[in-house]
CSV table of C-alpha atoms in Angstrom, one decimal:
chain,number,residue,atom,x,y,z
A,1,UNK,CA,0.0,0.0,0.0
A,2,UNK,CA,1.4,3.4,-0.9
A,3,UNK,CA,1.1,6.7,0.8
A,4,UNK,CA,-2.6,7.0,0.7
A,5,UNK,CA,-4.6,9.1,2.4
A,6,UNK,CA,-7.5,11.9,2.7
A,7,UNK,CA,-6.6,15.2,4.5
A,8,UNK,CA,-9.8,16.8,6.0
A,9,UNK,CA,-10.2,20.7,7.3
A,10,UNK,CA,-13.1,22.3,9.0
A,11,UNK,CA,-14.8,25.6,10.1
A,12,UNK,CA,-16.9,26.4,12.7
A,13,UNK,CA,-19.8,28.5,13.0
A,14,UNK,CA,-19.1,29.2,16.6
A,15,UNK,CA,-17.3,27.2,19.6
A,16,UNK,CA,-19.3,24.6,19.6
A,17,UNK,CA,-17.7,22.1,17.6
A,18,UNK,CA,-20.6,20.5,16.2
A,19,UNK,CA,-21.6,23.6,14.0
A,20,UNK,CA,-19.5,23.2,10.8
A,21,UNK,CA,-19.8,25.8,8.2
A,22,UNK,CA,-17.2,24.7,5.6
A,23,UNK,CA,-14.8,21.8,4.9
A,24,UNK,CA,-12.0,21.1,2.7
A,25,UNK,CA,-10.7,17.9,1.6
A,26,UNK,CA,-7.9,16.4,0.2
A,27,UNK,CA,-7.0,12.9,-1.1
A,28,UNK,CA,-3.5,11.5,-1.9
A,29,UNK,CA,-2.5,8.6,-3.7
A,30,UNK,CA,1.1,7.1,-3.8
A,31,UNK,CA,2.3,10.6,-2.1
A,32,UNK,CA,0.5,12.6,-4.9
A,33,UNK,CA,-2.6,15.0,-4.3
A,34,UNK,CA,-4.9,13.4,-7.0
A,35,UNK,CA,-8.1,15.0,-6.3
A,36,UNK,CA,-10.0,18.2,-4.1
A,37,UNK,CA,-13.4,19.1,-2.8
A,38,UNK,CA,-14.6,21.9,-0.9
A,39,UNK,CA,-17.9,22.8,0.5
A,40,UNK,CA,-19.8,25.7,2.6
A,41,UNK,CA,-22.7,23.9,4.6
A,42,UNK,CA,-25.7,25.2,7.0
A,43,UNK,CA,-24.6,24.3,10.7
A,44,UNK,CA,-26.8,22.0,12.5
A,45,UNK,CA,-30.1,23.2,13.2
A,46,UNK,CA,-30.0,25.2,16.1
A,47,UNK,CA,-26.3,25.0,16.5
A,48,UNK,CA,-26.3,27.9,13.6
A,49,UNK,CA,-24.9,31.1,15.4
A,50,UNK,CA,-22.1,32.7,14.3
A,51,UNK,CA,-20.2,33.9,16.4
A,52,UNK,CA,-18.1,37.3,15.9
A,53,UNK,CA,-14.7,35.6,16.8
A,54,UNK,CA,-15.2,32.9,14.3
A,55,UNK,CA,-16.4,34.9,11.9
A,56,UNK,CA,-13.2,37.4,12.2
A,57,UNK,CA,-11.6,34.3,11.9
A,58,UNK,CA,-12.2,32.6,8.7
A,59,UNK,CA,-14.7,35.3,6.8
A,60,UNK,CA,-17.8,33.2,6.5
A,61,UNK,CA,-20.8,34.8,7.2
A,62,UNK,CA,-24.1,33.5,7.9
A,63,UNK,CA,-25.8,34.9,4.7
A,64,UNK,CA,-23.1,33.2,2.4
A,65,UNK,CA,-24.9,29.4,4.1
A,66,UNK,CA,-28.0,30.5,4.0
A,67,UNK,CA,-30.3,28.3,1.7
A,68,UNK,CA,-27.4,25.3,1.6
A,69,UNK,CA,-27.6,21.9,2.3
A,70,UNK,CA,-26.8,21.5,6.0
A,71,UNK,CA,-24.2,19.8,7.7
A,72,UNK,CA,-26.0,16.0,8.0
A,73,UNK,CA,-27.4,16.6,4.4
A,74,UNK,CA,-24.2,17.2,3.1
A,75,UNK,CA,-22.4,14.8,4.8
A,76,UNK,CA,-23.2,12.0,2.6
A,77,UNK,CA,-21.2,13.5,-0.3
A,78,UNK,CA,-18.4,14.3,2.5
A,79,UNK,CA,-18.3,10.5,3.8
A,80,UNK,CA,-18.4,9.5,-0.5
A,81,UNK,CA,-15.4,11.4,-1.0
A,82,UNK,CA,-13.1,9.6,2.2
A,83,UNK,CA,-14.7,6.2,1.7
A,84,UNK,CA,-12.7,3.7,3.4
A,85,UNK,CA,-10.0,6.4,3.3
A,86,UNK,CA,-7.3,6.8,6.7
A,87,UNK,CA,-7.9,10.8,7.8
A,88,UNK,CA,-5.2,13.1,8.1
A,89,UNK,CA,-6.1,16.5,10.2
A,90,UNK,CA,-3.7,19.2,11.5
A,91,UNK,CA,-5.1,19.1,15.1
A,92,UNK,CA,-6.8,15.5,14.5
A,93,UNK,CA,-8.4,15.8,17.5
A,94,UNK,CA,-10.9,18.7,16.7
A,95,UNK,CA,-12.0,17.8,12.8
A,96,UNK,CA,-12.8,14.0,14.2
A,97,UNK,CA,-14.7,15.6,16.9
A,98,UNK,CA,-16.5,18.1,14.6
A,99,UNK,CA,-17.5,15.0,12.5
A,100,UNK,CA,-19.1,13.2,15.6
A,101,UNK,CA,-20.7,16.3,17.5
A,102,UNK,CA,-22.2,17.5,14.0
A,103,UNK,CA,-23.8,14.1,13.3
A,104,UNK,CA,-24.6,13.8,16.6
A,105,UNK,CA,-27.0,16.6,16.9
A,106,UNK,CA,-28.7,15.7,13.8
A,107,UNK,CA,-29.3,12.5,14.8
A,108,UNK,CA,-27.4,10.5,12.4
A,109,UNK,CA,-24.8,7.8,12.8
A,110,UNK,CA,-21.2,8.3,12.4
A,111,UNK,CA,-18.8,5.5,10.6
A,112,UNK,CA,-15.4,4.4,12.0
A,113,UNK,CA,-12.3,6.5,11.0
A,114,UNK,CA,-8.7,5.6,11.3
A,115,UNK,CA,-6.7,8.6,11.7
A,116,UNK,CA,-3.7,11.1,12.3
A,117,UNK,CA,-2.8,14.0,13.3
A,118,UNK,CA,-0.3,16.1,11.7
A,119,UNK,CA,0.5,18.4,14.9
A,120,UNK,CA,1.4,14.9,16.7
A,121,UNK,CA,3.8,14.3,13.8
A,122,UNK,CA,4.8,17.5,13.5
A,123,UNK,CA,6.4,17.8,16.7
A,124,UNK,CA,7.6,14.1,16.1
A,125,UNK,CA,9.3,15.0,13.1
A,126,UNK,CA,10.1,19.0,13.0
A,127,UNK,CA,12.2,21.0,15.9
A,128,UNK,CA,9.2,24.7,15.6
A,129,UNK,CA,8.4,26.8,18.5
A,130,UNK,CA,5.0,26.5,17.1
A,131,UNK,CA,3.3,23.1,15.5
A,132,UNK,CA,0.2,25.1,14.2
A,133,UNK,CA,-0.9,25.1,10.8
A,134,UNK,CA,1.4,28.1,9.0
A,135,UNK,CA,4.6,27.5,10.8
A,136,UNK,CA,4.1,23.5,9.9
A,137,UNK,CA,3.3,24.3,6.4
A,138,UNK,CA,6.3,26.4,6.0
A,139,UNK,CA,8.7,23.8,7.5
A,140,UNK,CA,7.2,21.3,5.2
A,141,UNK,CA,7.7,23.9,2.1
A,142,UNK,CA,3.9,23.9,1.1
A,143,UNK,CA,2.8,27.3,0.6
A,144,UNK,CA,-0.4,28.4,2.4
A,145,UNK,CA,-1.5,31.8,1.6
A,146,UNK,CA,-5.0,31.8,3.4
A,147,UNK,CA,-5.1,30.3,6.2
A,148,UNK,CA,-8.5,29.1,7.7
A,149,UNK,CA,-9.8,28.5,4.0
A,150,UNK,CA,-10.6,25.3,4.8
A,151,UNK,CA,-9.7,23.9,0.7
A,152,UNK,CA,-6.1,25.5,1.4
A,153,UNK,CA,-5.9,24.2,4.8
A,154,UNK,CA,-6.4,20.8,4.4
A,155,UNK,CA,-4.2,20.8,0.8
A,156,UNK,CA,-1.3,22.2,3.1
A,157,UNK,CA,-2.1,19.6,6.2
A,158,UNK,CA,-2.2,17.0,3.2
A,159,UNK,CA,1.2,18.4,2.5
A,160,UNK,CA,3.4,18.4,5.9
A,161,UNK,CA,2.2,14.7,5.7
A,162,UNK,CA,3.9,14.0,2.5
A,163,UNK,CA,6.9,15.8,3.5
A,164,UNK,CA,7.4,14.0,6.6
A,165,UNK,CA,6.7,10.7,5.1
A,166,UNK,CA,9.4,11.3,2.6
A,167,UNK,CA,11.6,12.4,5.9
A,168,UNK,CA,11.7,9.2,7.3
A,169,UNK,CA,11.7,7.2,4.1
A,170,UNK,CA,7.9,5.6,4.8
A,171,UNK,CA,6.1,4.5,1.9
A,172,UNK,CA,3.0,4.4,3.7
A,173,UNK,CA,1.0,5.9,6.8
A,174,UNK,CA,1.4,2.4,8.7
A,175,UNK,CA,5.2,2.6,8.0
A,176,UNK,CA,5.8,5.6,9.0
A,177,UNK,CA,3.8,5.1,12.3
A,178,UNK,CA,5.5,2.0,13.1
A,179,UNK,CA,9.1,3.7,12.4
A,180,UNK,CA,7.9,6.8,14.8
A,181,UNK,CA,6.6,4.0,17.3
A,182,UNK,CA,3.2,5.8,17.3
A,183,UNK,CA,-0.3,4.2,16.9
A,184,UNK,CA,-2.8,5.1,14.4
A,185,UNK,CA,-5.7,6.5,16.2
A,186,UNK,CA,-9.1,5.2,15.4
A,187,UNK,CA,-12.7,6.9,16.2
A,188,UNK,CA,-15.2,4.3,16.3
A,189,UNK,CA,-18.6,3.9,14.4
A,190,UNK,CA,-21.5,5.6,16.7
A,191,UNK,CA,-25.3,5.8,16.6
A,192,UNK,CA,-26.8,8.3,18.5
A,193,UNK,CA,-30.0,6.6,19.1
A,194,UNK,CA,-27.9,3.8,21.1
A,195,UNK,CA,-24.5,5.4,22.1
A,196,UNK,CA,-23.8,7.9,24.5
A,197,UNK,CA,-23.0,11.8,23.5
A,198,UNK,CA,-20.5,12.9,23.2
A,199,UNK,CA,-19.0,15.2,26.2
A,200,UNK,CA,-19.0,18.1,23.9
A,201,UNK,CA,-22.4,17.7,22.6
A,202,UNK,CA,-24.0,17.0,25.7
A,203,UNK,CA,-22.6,20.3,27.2
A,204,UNK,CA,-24.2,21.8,24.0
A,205,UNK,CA,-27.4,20.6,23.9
A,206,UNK,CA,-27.4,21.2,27.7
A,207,UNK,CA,-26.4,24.9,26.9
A,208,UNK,CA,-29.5,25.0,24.6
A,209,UNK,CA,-32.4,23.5,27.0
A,210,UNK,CA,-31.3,26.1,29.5
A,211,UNK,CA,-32.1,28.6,26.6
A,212,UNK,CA,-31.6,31.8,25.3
A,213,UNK,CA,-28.4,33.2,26.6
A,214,UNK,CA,-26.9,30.1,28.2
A,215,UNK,CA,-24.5,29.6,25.7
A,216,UNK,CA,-21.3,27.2,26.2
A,217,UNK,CA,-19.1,27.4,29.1
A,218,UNK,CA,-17.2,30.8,28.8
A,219,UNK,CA,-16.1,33.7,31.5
A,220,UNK,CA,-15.8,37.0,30.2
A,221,UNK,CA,-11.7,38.5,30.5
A,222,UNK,CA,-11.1,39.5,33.7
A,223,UNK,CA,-8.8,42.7,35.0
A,224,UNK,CA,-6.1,41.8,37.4
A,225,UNK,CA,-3.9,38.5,37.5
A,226,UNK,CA,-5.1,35.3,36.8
A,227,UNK,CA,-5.9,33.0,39.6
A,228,UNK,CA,-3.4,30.4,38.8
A,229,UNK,CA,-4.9,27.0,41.1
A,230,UNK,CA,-3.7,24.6,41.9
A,231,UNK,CA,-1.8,21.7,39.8
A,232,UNK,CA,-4.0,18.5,39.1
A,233,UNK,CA,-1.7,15.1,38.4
A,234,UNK,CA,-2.5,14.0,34.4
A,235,UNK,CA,-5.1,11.4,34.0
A,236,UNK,CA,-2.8,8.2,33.6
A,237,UNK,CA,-6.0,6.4,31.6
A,238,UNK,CA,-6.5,9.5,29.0
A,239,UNK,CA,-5.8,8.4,25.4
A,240,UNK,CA,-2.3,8.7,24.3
A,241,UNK,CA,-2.8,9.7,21.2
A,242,UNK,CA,-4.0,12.9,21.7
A,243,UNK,CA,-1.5,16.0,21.4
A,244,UNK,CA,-1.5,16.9,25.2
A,245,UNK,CA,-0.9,13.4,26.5
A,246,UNK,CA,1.8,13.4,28.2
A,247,UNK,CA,2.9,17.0,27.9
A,248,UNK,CA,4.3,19.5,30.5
A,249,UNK,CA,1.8,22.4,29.9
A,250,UNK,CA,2.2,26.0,31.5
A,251,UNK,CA,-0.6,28.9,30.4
A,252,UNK,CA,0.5,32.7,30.6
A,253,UNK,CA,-1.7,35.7,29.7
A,254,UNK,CA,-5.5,36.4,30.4
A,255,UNK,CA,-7.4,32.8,29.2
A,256,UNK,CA,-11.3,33.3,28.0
A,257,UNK,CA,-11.7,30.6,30.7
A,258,UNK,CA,-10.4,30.8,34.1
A,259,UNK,CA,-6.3,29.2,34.4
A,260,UNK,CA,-7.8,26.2,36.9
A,261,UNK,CA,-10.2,25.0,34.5
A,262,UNK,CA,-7.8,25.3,31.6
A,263,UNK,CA,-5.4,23.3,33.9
A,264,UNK,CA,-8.2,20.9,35.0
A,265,UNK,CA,-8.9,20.5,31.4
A,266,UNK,CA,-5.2,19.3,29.9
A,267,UNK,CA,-4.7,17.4,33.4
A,268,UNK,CA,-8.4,15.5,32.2
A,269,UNK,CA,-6.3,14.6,28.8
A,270,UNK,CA,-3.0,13.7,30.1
A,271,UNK,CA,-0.9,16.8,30.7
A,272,UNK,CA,0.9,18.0,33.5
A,273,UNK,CA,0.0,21.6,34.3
A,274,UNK,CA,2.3,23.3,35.7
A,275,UNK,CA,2.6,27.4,37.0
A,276,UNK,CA,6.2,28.4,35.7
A,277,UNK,CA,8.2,27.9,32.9
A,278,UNK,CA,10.8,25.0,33.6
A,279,UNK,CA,12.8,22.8,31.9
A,280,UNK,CA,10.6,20.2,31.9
A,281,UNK,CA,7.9,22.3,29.9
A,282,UNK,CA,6.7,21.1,26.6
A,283,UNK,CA,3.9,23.6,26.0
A,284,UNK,CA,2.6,27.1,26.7
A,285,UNK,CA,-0.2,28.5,26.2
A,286,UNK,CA,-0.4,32.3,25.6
A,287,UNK,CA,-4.1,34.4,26.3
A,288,UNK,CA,-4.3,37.6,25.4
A,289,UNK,CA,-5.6,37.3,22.2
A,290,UNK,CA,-1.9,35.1,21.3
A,291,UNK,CA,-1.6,34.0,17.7
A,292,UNK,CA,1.2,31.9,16.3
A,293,UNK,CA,2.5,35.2,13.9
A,294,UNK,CA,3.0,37.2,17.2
A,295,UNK,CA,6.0,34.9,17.9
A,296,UNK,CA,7.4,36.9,14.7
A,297,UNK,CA,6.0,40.2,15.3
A,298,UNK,CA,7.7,40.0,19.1
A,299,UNK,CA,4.6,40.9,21.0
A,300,UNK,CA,5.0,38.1,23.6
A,301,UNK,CA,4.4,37.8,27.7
A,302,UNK,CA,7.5,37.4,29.5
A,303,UNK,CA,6.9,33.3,29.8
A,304,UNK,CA,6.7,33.7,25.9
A,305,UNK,CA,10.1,35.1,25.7
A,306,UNK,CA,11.1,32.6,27.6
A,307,UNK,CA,10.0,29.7,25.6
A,308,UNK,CA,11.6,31.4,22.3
A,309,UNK,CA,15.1,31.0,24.6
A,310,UNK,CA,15.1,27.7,25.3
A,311,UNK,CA,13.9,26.6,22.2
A,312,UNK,CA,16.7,28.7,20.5
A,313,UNK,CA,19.1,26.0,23.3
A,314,UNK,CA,17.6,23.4,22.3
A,315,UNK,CA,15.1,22.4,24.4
A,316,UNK,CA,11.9,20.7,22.8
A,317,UNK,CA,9.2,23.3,23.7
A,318,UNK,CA,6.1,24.9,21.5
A,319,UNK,CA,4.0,27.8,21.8
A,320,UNK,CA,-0.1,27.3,22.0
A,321,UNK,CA,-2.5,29.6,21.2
A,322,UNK,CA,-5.4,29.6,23.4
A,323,UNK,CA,-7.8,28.9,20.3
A,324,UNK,CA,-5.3,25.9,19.6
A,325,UNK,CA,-6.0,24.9,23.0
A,326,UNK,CA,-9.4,24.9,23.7
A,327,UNK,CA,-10.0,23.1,20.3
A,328,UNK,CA,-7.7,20.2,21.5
A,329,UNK,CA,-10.0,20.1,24.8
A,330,UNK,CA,-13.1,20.1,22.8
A,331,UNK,CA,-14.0,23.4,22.3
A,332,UNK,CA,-14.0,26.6,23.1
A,333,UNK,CA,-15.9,28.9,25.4
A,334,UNK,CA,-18.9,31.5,24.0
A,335,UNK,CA,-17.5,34.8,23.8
A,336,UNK,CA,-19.0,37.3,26.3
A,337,UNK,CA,-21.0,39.2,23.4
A,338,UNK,CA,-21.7,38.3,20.0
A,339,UNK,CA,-21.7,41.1,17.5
């Protein structure tokens, strides 16, 4: 079997994962992009909002869906195109999820995926302060222009996987996996009717039986500094596949959710929070509004600076934006208004 694959990008409405707006896919045969597809899609009835940050974010706006097939009409051309296909997402962890949570509340069963997650290989394969999407791409020499257009993002996930395929002289996803000693991760076949939610759904649909207003979990940004809590010990049954497991992760900056849930959260998927940088850190993540391009532009916390040092000596250590973050936890919190 040769390098064969189908990379897979989505968009969200708002923080709920479960409300796709757009998806791009790619699909690679023998280490070759042979083919594309692209749609815009309704979100889920009532999981349609959009949300000003996501909107800012990757342009769609809620008049350019209006009158399209939604998200569980659609997705039996969206299922066509993978088939039997292995997935490839950059942040695996957040398109799978999308896929569940969005069939989930619309009442439709889900098939089994194998997949992988090019952030997880990545930091496997590449020595970047950051492991999101641009800075990957970059390393990987596949240009990327606009990011969060979800054709171009998943052609330029599809990409880094190519290049680090041909890195370690795998022929295949199973080879490479095997030579990285890492596991393909697999999310099983669901039916809503008989399986339980999902955590993220359940919070959602929760968030909508409370009604108007409710919205997802979320805390406005508060003025002083940030309660930092206490340090919960990493949840030694959490899956290992997923990017936090097993990381050393310290958060700096103002969060959109309070530092001990945030801490409470990566501890729930295998992390090690921690309060200061160190050297055992693998991870920071940076509030304040953080994106990866700020580590060029310079505007960084002290903790930030920090990181860029011992990265520069060495030391295997990235930089998370909080977005980044809350979409590796399962989502991310309503914003305090909505424009």
């Amino acid at each position: 079997m040769g390098l064969d694959f189908t990379a897979i990008d989505f968009e969200t409405a708002n923080g709920f994962r479960g409300s796709p707006c757009a998806v791009g896919l790619t699909k690679v045969r023998g280490g070759v992009v042979v083919e594309e597809a692209s749609w815009l899609m309704r979100p889920p009835q009532n999981h349609d909002r959009f949300d000003h940050h996501n909107v800012r974010i990757h342009g769609i706006r809620p008049e350019q869906v209006a009158g399209l097939p939604r998200f569980g009409e659609l997705f039996p051309e969206i299922g066509a195109f993978i088939g039997d296909d292995v997935l490839a997402a950059h942040n695996a962890a957040f398109d799978l999820g999308v896929i569940r949570s969005g069939l989930e509340v619309s009442g439709l069963p889900g098939p089994a995926y194998d997949y992988v997650c090019t952030v997880m290989l990545s930091r496997r394969c590449y020595s970047l302060v950051s492991n999101s999407l641009p800075f990957a791409a970059e390393e990987a020499g596949v240009p990327l222009v606009n990011h969060h257009d979800a054709a171009e993002d998943a052609r330029a996930c599809a990409g880094i996987l190519i290049d680090i395929a041909a890195r370690n002289g795998a022929a295949s996803i199973a080879e490479l996996h095997l030579s990285l000693g890492l596991d393909i991760s697999r999310q099983p076949a669901f039916d809503p009717s008989r399986d339980p939610l999902s955590r993220a759904s359940r919070t959602a649909l929760d968030a909508l039986a409370a009604g108007p207003g409710a919205g997802l979990p979320g805390r406005p940004f508060r003025s002083g500094w940030p309660e930092e809590g206490s340090n919960p010990l990493p949840n030694a049954l959490a899956e290992p596949g997923h990017p936090l497991f097993g990381q050393t992760v310290v958060f700096t900056g103002e969060l959109r959710i309070p530092r001990p849930e945030a801490k409470v959260r990566s501890a729930e998927l295998g992390a090690r929070p921690e309060s200061r940088v160190t050297a055992r850190t693998t991870v920071l993540v940076v509030g304040d509004g953080f994106v990866a391009a700020d580590l060029r532009s310079g505007r960084l916390t002290g903790k930030a600076r920090r990181v860029l040092e011992l990265h520069e000596r060495g030391q295997r250590i990235e930089v998370l934006s909080e977005g980044e973050f809350l979409q590796m936890v399962g989502g991310q919190p309503a914003p305090a208004a909505v424009a």
